[in-house]
CSV table of C-alpha atoms in Angstrom, one decimal:
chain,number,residue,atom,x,y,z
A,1,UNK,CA,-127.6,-35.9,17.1
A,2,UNK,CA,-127.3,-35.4,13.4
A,3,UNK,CA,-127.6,-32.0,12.1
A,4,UNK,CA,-127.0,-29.9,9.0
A,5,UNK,CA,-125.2,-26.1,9.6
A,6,UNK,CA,-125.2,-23.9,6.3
A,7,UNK,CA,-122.7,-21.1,6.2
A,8,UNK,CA,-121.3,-18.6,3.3
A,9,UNK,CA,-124.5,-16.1,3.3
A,10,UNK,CA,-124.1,-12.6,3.6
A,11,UNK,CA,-124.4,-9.4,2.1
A,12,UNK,CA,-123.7,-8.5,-1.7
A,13,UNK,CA,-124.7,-6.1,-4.6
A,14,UNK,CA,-126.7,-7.3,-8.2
A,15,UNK,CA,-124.2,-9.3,-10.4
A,16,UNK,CA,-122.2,-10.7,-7.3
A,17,UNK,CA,-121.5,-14.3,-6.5
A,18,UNK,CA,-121.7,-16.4,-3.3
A,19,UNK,CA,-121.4,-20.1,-2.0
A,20,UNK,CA,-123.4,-21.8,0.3
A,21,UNK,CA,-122.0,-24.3,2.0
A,22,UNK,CA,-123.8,-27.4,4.7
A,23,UNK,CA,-121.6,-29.6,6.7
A,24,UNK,CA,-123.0,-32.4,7.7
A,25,UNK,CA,-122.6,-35.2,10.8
A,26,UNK,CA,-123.1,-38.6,10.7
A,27,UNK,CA,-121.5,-41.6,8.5
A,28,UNK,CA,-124.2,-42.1,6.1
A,29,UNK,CA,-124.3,-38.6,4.5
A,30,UNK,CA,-122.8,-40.3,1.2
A,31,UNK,CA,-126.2,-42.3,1.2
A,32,UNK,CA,-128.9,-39.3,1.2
A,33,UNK,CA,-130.1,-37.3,-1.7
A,34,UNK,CA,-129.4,-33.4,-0.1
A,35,UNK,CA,-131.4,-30.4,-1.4
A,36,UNK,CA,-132.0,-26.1,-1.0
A,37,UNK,CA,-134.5,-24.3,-0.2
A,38,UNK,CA,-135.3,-21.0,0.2
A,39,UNK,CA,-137.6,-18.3,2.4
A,40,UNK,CA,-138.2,-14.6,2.3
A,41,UNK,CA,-140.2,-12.9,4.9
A,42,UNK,CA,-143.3,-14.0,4.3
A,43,UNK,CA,-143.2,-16.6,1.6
A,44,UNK,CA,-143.6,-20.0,1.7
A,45,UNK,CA,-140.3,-22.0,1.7
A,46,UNK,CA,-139.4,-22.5,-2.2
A,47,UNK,CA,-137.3,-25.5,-3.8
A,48,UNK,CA,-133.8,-24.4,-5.1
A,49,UNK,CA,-131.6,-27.7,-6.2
A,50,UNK,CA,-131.4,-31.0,-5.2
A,51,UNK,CA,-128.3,-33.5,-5.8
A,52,UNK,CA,-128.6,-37.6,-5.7
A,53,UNK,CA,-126.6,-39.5,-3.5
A,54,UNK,CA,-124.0,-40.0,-5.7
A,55,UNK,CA,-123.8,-36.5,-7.3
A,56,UNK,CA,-124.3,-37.4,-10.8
A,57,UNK,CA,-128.1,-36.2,-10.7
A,58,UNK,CA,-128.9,-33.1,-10.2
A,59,UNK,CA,-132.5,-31.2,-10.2
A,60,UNK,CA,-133.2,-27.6,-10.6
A,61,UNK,CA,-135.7,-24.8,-10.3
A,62,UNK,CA,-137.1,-23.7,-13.8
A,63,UNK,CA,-136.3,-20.2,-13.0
A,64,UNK,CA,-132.8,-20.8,-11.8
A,65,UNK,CA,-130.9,-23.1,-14.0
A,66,UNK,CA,-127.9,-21.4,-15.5
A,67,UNK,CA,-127.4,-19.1,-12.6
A,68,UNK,CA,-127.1,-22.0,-9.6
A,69,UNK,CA,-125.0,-25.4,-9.4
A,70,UNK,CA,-125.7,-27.8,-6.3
A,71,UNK,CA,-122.8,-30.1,-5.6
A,72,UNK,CA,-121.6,-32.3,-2.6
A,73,UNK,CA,-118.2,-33.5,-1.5
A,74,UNK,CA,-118.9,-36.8,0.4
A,75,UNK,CA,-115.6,-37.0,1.7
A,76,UNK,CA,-116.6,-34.0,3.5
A,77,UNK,CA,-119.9,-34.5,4.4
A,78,UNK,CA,-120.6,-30.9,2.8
A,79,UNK,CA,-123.1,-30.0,0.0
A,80,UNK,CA,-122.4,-26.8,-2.0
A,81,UNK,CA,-124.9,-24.3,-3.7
A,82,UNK,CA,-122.9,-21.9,-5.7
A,83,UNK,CA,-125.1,-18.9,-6.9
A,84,UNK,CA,-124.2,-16.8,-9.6
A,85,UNK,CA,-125.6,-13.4,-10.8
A,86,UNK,CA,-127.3,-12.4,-8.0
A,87,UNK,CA,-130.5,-10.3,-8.4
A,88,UNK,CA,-132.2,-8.6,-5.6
A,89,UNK,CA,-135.1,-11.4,-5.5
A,90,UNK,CA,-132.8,-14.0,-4.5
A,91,UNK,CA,-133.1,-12.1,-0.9
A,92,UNK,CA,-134.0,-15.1,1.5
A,93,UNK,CA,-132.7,-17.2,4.4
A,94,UNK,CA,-131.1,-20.5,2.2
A,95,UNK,CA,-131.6,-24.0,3.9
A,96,UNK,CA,-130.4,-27.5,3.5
A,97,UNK,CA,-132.2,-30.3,4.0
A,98,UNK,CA,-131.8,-34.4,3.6
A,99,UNK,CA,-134.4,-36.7,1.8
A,100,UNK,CA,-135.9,-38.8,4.3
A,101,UNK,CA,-134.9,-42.0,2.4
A,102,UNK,CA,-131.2,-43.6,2.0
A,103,UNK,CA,-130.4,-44.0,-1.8
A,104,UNK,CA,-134.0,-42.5,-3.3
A,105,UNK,CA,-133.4,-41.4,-7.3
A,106,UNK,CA,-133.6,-37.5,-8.2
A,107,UNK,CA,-136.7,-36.7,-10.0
A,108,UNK,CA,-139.5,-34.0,-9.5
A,109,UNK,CA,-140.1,-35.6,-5.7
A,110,UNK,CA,-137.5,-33.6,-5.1
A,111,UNK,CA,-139.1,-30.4,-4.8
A,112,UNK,CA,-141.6,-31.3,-2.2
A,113,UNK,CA,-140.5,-30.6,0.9
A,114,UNK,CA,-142.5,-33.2,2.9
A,115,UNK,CA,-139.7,-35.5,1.0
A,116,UNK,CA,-137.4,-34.2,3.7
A,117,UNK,CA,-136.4,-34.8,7.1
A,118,UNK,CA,-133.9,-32.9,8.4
A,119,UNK,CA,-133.2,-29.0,7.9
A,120,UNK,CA,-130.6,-26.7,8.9
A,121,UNK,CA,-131.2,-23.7,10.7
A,122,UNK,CA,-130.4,-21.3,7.3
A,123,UNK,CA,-128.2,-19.1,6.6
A,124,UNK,CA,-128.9,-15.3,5.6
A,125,UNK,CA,-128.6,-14.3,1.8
A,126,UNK,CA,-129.4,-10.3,1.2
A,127,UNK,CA,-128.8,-9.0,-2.2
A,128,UNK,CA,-128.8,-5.1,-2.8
A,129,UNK,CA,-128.8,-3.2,-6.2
């Protein structure tokens, strides 16, 4: 019955900005670590940002700090990914996930995405030059 639905993708030039957002059911959101990934046609499904429970920790892909900023509003069960500067590699459906385990801390685990049991079904990001 819990399930994560990400919305905000679309279609935009090089240079443009979008935000991702998930919504979230279920009263324990405030309790999970949440994290993006990412997928183009065929690639394997890539890490983007993870946030702690809390939202004071944060975790980032090398090649994507300074463009992208994870962040969560627990009083609205919704975990943002706002992306910045666009580039035509950022093409890919974006997903959200939760960590599998209530309160875990943010570190490099968070990349892995055998850490994480529950996706959304992604939403579509095209970027165009």
């Amino acid at each position: 019955q819990v399930q994560l639905v990400e919305s905000g993708g679309g279609l935009v030039q090089a240079g443009d900005s979008l935000r991702l957002s998930c919504a979230a059911s279920g009263r324990t959101f405030s309790l999970y670590n949440m994290g993006w990934f990412r997928q183009a046609p065929g690639q394997e499904r890539e890490f983007v940002a993870a946030i702690s429970w809390g939202g004071g920790g944060t975790y980032y892909a090398d090649s994507l700090k300074g463009r992208f900023t994870i962040s969560r509003d627990n009083a609205k069960n919704t975990v943002y990914l706002q992306m910045n500067n666009l580039k035509p590699e950022d093409t890919a459906v974006y997903y959200c996930a939760r960590r599998g385990k209530a309160l875990a801390p943010i570190d490099s685990t968070a990349t892995m995405r055998r850490e994480y049991d529950l996706w959304g079904q992604g939403t579509q990001v095209t970027v165009s030059s």
